[in-house]
Amino acid sequence: MDSPGNATVPRGFVLQGFSEFPNLRPVLFLLLLAVHLATLSGNLLILVAVASVPSRPPMLLFLCQLSAIELCYTLVVVPRSLADLATPGQGRGSPISFLGCAVQMQMFVALGGTECFLLAAMAYDRYMAICHPLNYAAVVTPGLCMRLALACCLGGLTVSVGLTVAVFHLPFCGSHLLVHFFCDITALLYLACTRSYVDELPLLGACLVLLLLPSLLILASYAAIATALSRLRSSTGRYKAASTCASHLVVTFLHYGCATFMYVRPKASYSPRHDRTLALIYTNVTPLLYPLIYSLRNREITAAIRRVLGRWLPGQRQAQSA
């Protein structure tokens, strides 16, 4: 890699994508398109289902915001990737402007950070529902849910803007070729002419705020929940209470596990092609899994989806009337 003295302020970057695999691109395009359409359909179905519920419990409001985040999350990355795969003869890759790259990274981090905070808010909701059931309705009101949702968005936006400004103030060397299909943080840091760990501190700070602090809140919530469940004498009651947390726990492990594995590590361990493959999974597969996890485990969302499908599908309508 070039020395920092040869660094330049780039007019733009080149996203390599999967241009080095021309024979694989049609298959990858069809596969990503199918997954993308399924992801959009699943999250849109949850949004419509929640909107059709007259009286929405707080958990459904949080779930609605989670689906909206996943919907935007995949739209930030996947449509451009599909367009690049469908465009023949790009040579080394697809050009993206300096500003376009910065906007894409900022939106990606903002949505991911908002989801981190939202999962902590959902853990608090489960804590109140299980540990303080008598005060739950009085404390966790729709107004509180809206304030928590707004705080999650502002938190993710603030951290993303700070991290984007810090990353794009770094000097970049070489050909400005990003071995990636979108402007991910690791790909940009790998391209930056940095030899000091000081330049990686903004990413470390963002990880502390977006990953460590919410995860501590989630752990504290579930520690209190585990203590409350251990005091229940009825095994049926323990199972019912624990089952309401299962979907949230699975989504939390998926989100925090992927984010921690990808971003909480030094630059020396970056491997562009390996990171690109992992990013392909967590930007396409995990957003598809979230609607499936919640629709299978949450009775309220399952009932709401059935009502929506009953309006659209004649067979479902007849089954419900029967």
Tab-separated table of C-alpha atoms in Angstrom:
chain	number	residue	atom	x	y	z
A	1	MET	CA	0.000	0.000	0.000
A	2	ASP	CA	1.126	3.516	-0.709
A	3	SER	CA	2.532	5.726	2.000
A	4	PRO	CA	0.470	8.482	3.572
A	5	GLY	CA	2.569	10.987	1.692
A	6	ASN	CA	1.081	9.745	-1.571
A	7	ALA	CA	-2.473	10.096	-0.299
A	8	THR	CA	-5.064	11.987	-2.290
A	9	VAL	CA	-8.559	13.292	-1.798
A	10	PRO	CA	-10.528	11.030	-4.164
A	11	ARG	CA	-13.217	12.261	-6.506
A	12	GLY	CA	-14.818	8.894	-6.098
A	13	PHE	CA	-14.297	5.195	-5.614
A	14	VAL	CA	-14.779	2.042	-7.648
A	15	LEU	CA	-16.925	-0.699	-6.148
A	16	GLN	CA	-15.478	-3.957	-7.386
A	17	GLY	CA	-18.558	-5.909	-6.396
A	18	PHE	CA	-18.278	-9.334	-7.989
A	19	SER	CA	-16.853	-8.190	-11.319
A	20	GLU	CA	-14.017	-10.728	-11.089
A	21	PHE	CA	-16.594	-13.534	-11.395
A	22	PRO	CA	-18.344	-12.816	-14.723
A	23	ASN	CA	-19.736	-16.340	-15.037
A	24	LEU	CA	-21.199	-16.238	-11.545
A	25	ARG	CA	-22.913	-12.871	-11.880
A	26	PRO	CA	-26.195	-14.042	-13.531
A	27	VAL	CA	-26.731	-16.707	-10.885
A	28	LEU	CA	-25.854	-14.290	-8.085
A	29	PHE	CA	-28.181	-11.670	-9.552
A	30	LEU	CA	-31.154	-14.057	-9.612
A	31	LEU	CA	-30.396	-15.323	-6.107
A	32	LEU	CA	-30.063	-11.832	-4.615
A	33	LEU	CA	-33.168	-10.654	-6.454
A	34	ALA	CA	-35.225	-13.523	-5.027
A	35	VAL	CA	-33.943	-12.909	-1.497
A	36	HIS	CA	-34.484	-9.152	-1.857
A	37	LEU	CA	-38.088	-9.538	-3.025
A	38	ALA	CA	-38.784	-12.005	-0.219
A	39	THR	CA	-37.270	-9.589	2.323
A	40	LEU	CA	-39.331	-6.663	1.038
A	41	SER	CA	-42.500	-8.763	1.028
A	42	GLY	CA	-41.950	-10.104	4.541
A	43	ASN	CA	-41.236	-6.746	6.135
A	44	LEU	CA	-44.000	-4.980	4.212
A	45	LEU	CA	-46.439	-7.680	5.299
A	46	ILE	CA	-45.517	-7.094	8.944
A	47	LEU	CA	-45.932	-3.310	8.523
A	48	VAL	CA	-49.364	-3.756	6.945
A	49	ALA	CA	-50.355	-6.353	9.539
A	50	VAL	CA	-49.398	-4.102	12.458
A	51	ALA	CA	-51.160	-1.132	10.851
A	52	SER	CA	-54.336	-3.231	10.591
A	53	VAL	CA	-54.424	-3.931	14.337
A	54	PRO	CA	-56.845	-1.457	16.014
A	55	SER	CA	-55.172	-1.589	19.439
A	56	ARG	CA	-51.418	-2.069	19.112
A	57	PRO	CA	-49.449	-3.381	22.099
A	58	PRO	CA	-46.061	-1.711	22.635
A	59	MET	CA	-44.160	-4.744	21.346
A	60	LEU	CA	-45.998	-4.512	18.020
A	61	LEU	CA	-45.046	-0.842	17.727
A	62	PHE	CA	-41.388	-1.731	18.267
A	63	LEU	CA	-41.694	-4.598	15.806
A	64	CYS	CA	-43.191	-2.227	13.245
A	65	GLN	CA	-40.189	0.077	13.579
A	66	LEU	CA	-37.825	-2.903	13.352
A	67	SER	CA	-39.429	-3.986	10.071
A	68	ALA	CA	-39.223	-0.428	8.733
A	69	ILE	CA	-35.511	-0.342	9.598
A	70	GLU	CA	-34.874	-3.677	7.882
A	71	LEU	CA	-36.802	-2.453	4.851
A	72	CYS	CA	-34.668	0.684	4.546
A	73	TYR	CA	-31.527	-1.244	5.500
A	74	THR	CA	-31.801	-3.563	2.526
A	75	LEU	CA	-32.843	-0.742	0.169
A	76	VAL	CA	-29.651	1.178	0.982
A	77	VAL	CA	-27.421	-1.661	-0.241
A	78	VAL	CA	-29.169	-4.252	-2.410
A	79	PRO	CA	-30.729	-2.286	-5.330
A	80	ARG	CA	-27.378	-0.818	-6.378
A	81	SER	CA	-25.732	-4.228	-6.031
A	82	LEU	CA	-28.385	-5.747	-8.276
A	83	ALA	CA	-27.934	-2.951	-10.821
A	84	ASP	CA	-24.174	-3.511	-10.860
A	85	LEU	CA	-24.632	-7.256	-11.327
A	86	ALA	CA	-27.060	-6.661	-14.194
A	87	THR	CA	-24.750	-4.212	-15.997
A	88	PRO	CA	-22.289	-6.035	-18.259
A	89	GLY	CA	-18.794	-4.913	-19.220
A	90	GLN	CA	-17.915	-2.907	-16.124
A	91	GLY	CA	-14.303	-4.035	-16.114
A	92	ARG	CA	-12.878	-3.531	-12.650
A	93	GLY	CA	-16.125	-2.436	-11.080
A	94	SER	CA	-18.759	0.270	-10.782
A	95	PRO	CA	-17.812	3.896	-10.028
A	96	ILE	CA	-19.424	5.712	-7.106
A	97	SER	CA	-18.891	9.350	-6.209
A	98	PHE	CA	-17.189	10.471	-3.012
A	99	LEU	CA	-20.445	12.004	-1.752
A	100	GLY	CA	-22.525	9.018	-2.828
A	101	CYS	CA	-20.205	6.662	-0.977
A	102	ALA	CA	-20.341	8.825	2.157
A	103	VAL	CA	-24.149	8.993	2.057
A	104	GLN	CA	-24.466	5.235	1.599
A	105	MET	CA	-22.136	4.507	4.512
A	106	GLN	CA	-23.863	7.064	6.746
A	107	MET	CA	-27.312	5.627	6.060
A	108	PHE	CA	-26.077	2.075	6.557
A	109	VAL	CA	-24.505	2.918	9.937
A	110	ALA	CA	-27.505	5.031	10.998
A	111	LEU	CA	-29.966	2.206	10.338
A	112	GLY	CA	-27.749	-0.401	11.978
A	113	GLY	CA	-27.193	1.843	14.989
A	114	THR	CA	-30.898	2.597	15.302
A	115	GLU	CA	-31.564	-1.132	15.354
A	116	CYS	CA	-29.001	-1.603	18.137
A	117	PHE	CA	-30.781	0.954	20.306
A	118	LEU	CA	-34.207	-0.382	19.347
A	119	LEU	CA	-33.295	-3.908	20.460
A	120	ALA	CA	-32.340	-2.430	23.848
A	121	ALA	CA	-35.714	-0.654	24.021
A	122	MET	CA	-37.473	-3.930	23.190
A	123	ALA	CA	-35.539	-5.650	25.999
A	124	TYR	CA	-36.799	-2.954	28.386
A	125	ASP	CA	-40.337	-3.650	27.172
A	126	ARG	CA	-39.928	-7.365	28.005
A	127	TYR	CA	-38.432	-6.455	31.392
A	128	MET	CA	-41.437	-4.324	32.311
A	129	ALA	CA	-43.928	-6.901	31.014
A	130	ILE	CA	-42.427	-9.789	33.021
A	131	CYS	CA	-40.940	-8.137	36.105
A	132	HIS	CA	-43.569	-5.417	36.635
A	133	PRO	CA	-46.761	-6.672	34.947
A	134	LEU	CA	-49.094	-4.595	37.135
A	135	ASN	CA	-47.341	-1.332	36.177
A	136	TYR	CA	-46.681	-2.298	32.563
A	137	ALA	CA	-49.712	-0.636	30.976
A	138	ALA	CA	-49.224	2.552	32.992
A	139	VAL	CA	-45.487	2.859	32.248
A	140	VAL	CA	-45.042	1.483	28.725
A	141	THR	CA	-47.544	3.709	26.961
A	142	PRO	CA	-47.727	4.467	23.216
A	143	GLY	CA	-46.274	7.885	24.014
A	144	LEU	CA	-43.248	6.307	25.698
A	145	CYS	CA	-42.822	3.942	22.741
A	146	MET	CA	-42.800	6.882	20.328
A	147	ARG	CA	-40.243	8.752	22.449
A	148	LEU	CA	-38.020	5.667	22.662
A	149	ALA	CA	-38.313	5.133	18.913
A	150	LEU	CA	-37.354	8.755	18.249
A	151	ALA	CA	-34.421	8.519	20.663
A	152	CYS	CA	-33.200	5.366	18.880
A	153	CYS	CA	-33.313	7.147	15.520
A	154	LEU	CA	-31.527	10.232	16.821
A	155	GLY	CA	-28.881	8.113	18.524
A	156	GLY	CA	-28.156	6.113	15.380
A	157	LEU	CA	-28.119	9.266	13.244
A	158	THR	CA	-25.734	11.120	15.568
A	159	VAL	CA	-23.197	8.299	15.752
A	160	SER	CA	-23.381	7.642	12.001
A	161	VAL	CA	-22.706	11.273	11.089
A	162	GLY	CA	-19.723	11.457	13.439
A	163	LEU	CA	-18.258	8.186	12.172
A	164	THR	CA	-18.797	9.125	8.513
A	165	VAL	CA	-17.088	12.484	8.943
A	166	ALA	CA	-14.143	10.829	10.711
A	167	VAL	CA	-13.707	8.088	8.076
A	168	PHE	CA	-13.975	10.397	5.076
A	169	HIS	CA	-11.420	12.797	6.537
A	170	LEU	CA	-8.802	10.042	6.336
A	171	PRO	CA	-6.285	10.092	3.463
A	172	PHE	CA	-6.853	7.435	0.774
A	173	CYS	CA	-4.109	5.845	-1.307
A	174	GLY	CA	-3.802	3.749	-4.424
A	175	SER	CA	-6.465	3.093	-7.033
A	176	HIS	CA	-9.476	3.835	-4.799
A	177	LEU	CA	-10.784	0.361	-5.620
A	178	LEU	CA	-13.096	-0.931	-2.901
A	179	VAL	CA	-13.163	-4.730	-2.867
A	180	HIS	CA	-16.805	-4.670	-1.848
A	181	PHE	CA	-20.307	-4.238	-3.254
A	182	PHE	CA	-21.124	-1.196	-1.102
A	183	CYS	CA	-19.285	1.456	0.889
A	184	ASP	CA	-18.717	-0.495	4.076
A	185	ILE	CA	-16.595	0.851	6.916
A	186	THR	CA	-14.011	-1.934	6.832
A	187	ALA	CA	-13.483	-1.570	3.068
A	188	LEU	CA	-12.892	2.177	3.407
A	189	LEU	CA	-10.553	1.816	6.393
A	190	TYR	CA	-8.607	-0.860	4.528
A	191	LEU	CA	-8.111	1.586	1.634
A	192	ALA	CA	-7.092	4.475	3.909
A	193	CYS	CA	-3.393	5.294	4.295
A	194	THR	CA	-3.292	4.807	8.042
A	195	ARG	CA	-0.595	3.146	10.070
A	196	SER	CA	-1.703	4.222	13.523
A	197	TYR	CA	-4.431	2.799	15.729
A	198	VAL	CA	-5.453	6.390	16.436
A	199	ASP	CA	-7.231	6.515	13.068
A	200	GLU	CA	-9.315	3.508	14.100
A	201	LEU	CA	-10.541	5.161	17.305
A	202	PRO	CA	-13.723	6.626	15.697
A	203	LEU	CA	-14.838	3.109	14.741
A	204	LEU	CA	-13.953	1.860	18.224
A	205	GLY	CA	-15.955	4.697	19.772
A	206	ALA	CA	-18.929	3.963	17.526
A	207	CYS	CA	-18.777	0.282	18.499
A	208	LEU	CA	-18.748	1.203	22.178
A	209	VAL	CA	-21.822	3.395	21.803
A	210	LEU	CA	-23.780	1.226	19.358
A	211	LEU	CA	-22.805	-2.242	20.569
A	212	LEU	CA	-21.448	-2.214	24.117
A	213	LEU	CA	-23.879	0.171	25.814
A	214	PRO	CA	-27.091	-1.338	24.359
A	215	SER	CA	-25.804	-4.868	24.964
A	216	LEU	CA	-25.190	-4.032	28.624
A	217	LEU	CA	-28.756	-2.742	28.913
A	218	ILE	CA	-30.058	-5.905	27.247
A	219	LEU	CA	-27.998	-8.132	29.550
A	220	ALA	CA	-29.232	-6.222	32.607
A	221	SER	CA	-32.847	-6.553	31.436
A	222	TYR	CA	-32.578	-10.282	30.865
A	223	ALA	CA	-30.718	-10.835	34.118
A	224	ALA	CA	-33.691	-9.272	35.918
A	225	ILE	CA	-36.080	-11.340	33.769
A	226	ALA	CA	-34.207	-14.555	34.590
A	227	THR	CA	-34.379	-13.709	38.294
A	228	ALA	CA	-38.124	-13.052	38.066
A	229	LEU	CA	-38.731	-16.297	36.172
A	230	SER	CA	-36.790	-18.320	38.727
A	231	ARG	CA	-39.240	-17.136	41.397
A	232	LEU	CA	-42.281	-18.425	39.535
A	233	ARG	CA	-43.555	-21.692	40.931
A	234	SER	CA	-45.531	-22.660	37.840
A	235	SER	CA	-43.468	-24.194	35.038
A	236	THR	CA	-46.254	-23.257	32.614
A	237	GLY	CA	-46.012	-19.634	33.670
A	238	ARG	CA	-42.230	-19.667	33.266
A	239	TYR	CA	-42.552	-21.151	29.788
A	240	LYS	CA	-45.175	-18.609	28.670
A	241	ALA	CA	-43.136	-15.691	29.983
A	242	ALA	CA	-39.899	-16.975	28.470
A	243	SER	CA	-41.538	-17.672	25.099
A	244	THR	CA	-42.386	-13.971	24.737
A	245	CYS	CA	-38.636	-13.226	24.808
A	246	ALA	CA	-37.496	-15.940	22.384
A	247	SER	CA	-37.900	-13.966	19.149
A	248	HIS	CA	-36.205	-10.901	20.560
A	249	LEU	CA	-33.281	-12.956	21.855
A	250	VAL	CA	-32.729	-14.678	18.508
A	251	VAL	CA	-32.793	-11.379	16.582
A	252	THR	CA	-30.494	-9.778	19.158
A	253	PHE	CA	-27.926	-12.560	18.883
A	254	LEU	CA	-28.009	-12.374	15.085
A	255	HIS	CA	-27.651	-8.594	14.915
A	256	TYR	CA	-25.049	-8.113	17.630
A	257	GLY	CA	-23.159	-11.258	16.632
A	258	CYS	CA	-22.757	-10.160	13.006
A	259	ALA	CA	-21.906	-6.566	13.912
A	260	THR	CA	-19.366	-7.544	16.573
A	261	PHE	CA	-17.651	-10.085	14.328
A	262	MET	CA	-17.424	-7.604	11.440
A	263	TYR	CA	-16.420	-4.368	13.138
A	264	VAL	CA	-14.904	-5.022	16.573
A	265	ARG	CA	-11.431	-5.966	15.353
A	266	PRO	CA	-8.224	-4.195	14.309
A	267	LYS	CA	-7.486	-3.148	10.745
A	268	ALA	CA	-4.647	-5.674	10.544
A	269	SER	CA	-7.231	-8.483	10.583
A	270	TYR	CA	-9.257	-7.096	7.657
A	271	SER	CA	-9.570	-9.395	4.645
A	272	PRO	CA	-11.478	-7.577	1.860
A	273	ARG	CA	-12.751	-10.619	-0.030
A	274	HIS	CA	-13.630	-12.526	3.130
A	275	ASP	CA	-15.382	-9.470	4.570
A	276	ARG	CA	-17.295	-9.010	1.318
A	277	THR	CA	-18.659	-12.556	1.542
A	278	LEU	CA	-19.735	-12.066	5.158
A	279	ALA	CA	-21.362	-8.743	4.281
A	280	LEU	CA	-23.300	-10.466	1.517
A	281	ILE	CA	-24.837	-12.701	4.172
A	282	TYR	CA	-25.689	-10.134	6.834
A	283	THR	CA	-27.083	-7.574	4.385
A	284	ASN	CA	-29.305	-10.090	2.596
A	285	VAL	CA	-29.978	-13.155	4.726
A	286	THR	CA	-30.483	-11.669	8.200
A	287	PRO	CA	-33.091	-9.081	7.076
A	288	LEU	CA	-34.968	-11.987	5.496
A	289	LEU	CA	-34.828	-14.049	8.692
A	290	TYR	CA	-36.215	-11.377	11.021
A	291	PRO	CA	-39.806	-11.403	9.655
A	292	LEU	CA	-39.763	-15.206	9.679
A	293	ILE	CA	-38.573	-15.322	13.291
A	294	TYR	CA	-41.214	-12.894	14.544
A	295	SER	CA	-44.062	-14.293	12.459
A	296	LEU	CA	-43.353	-17.792	13.766
A	297	ARG	CA	-42.883	-16.907	17.428
A	298	ASN	CA	-45.219	-13.944	18.070
A	299	ARG	CA	-48.897	-14.875	18.333
A	300	GLU	CA	-50.126	-11.322	17.917
A	301	ILE	CA	-48.195	-10.713	14.706
A	302	THR	CA	-49.174	-14.158	13.417
A	303	ALA	CA	-52.860	-13.389	13.989
A	304	ALA	CA	-52.491	-9.968	12.350
A	305	ILE	CA	-50.779	-11.500	9.293
A	306	ARG	CA	-53.562	-14.063	8.982
A	307	ARG	CA	-56.167	-11.302	9.051
A	308	VAL	CA	-54.326	-9.398	6.307
A	309	LEU	CA	-53.890	-12.495	4.173
A	310	GLY	CA	-57.548	-13.341	4.755
A	311	ARG	CA	-58.513	-10.073	3.089
A	312	TRP	CA	-56.254	-10.681	0.097
A	313	LEU	CA	-56.522	-14.433	-0.483
A	314	PRO	CA	-59.962	-16.047	-1.093
A	315	GLY	CA	-58.804	-19.388	0.317
A	316	GLN	CA	-57.641	-17.808	3.551
A	317	ARG	CA	-60.900	-15.877	3.838
A	318	GLN	CA	-62.968	-19.032	3.540
A	319	ALA	CA	-60.769	-20.824	6.099
A	320	GLN	CA	-61.215	-17.996	8.594
A	321	SER	CA	-64.990	-17.856	8.121
A	322	ALA	CA	-65.195	-21.608	8.589
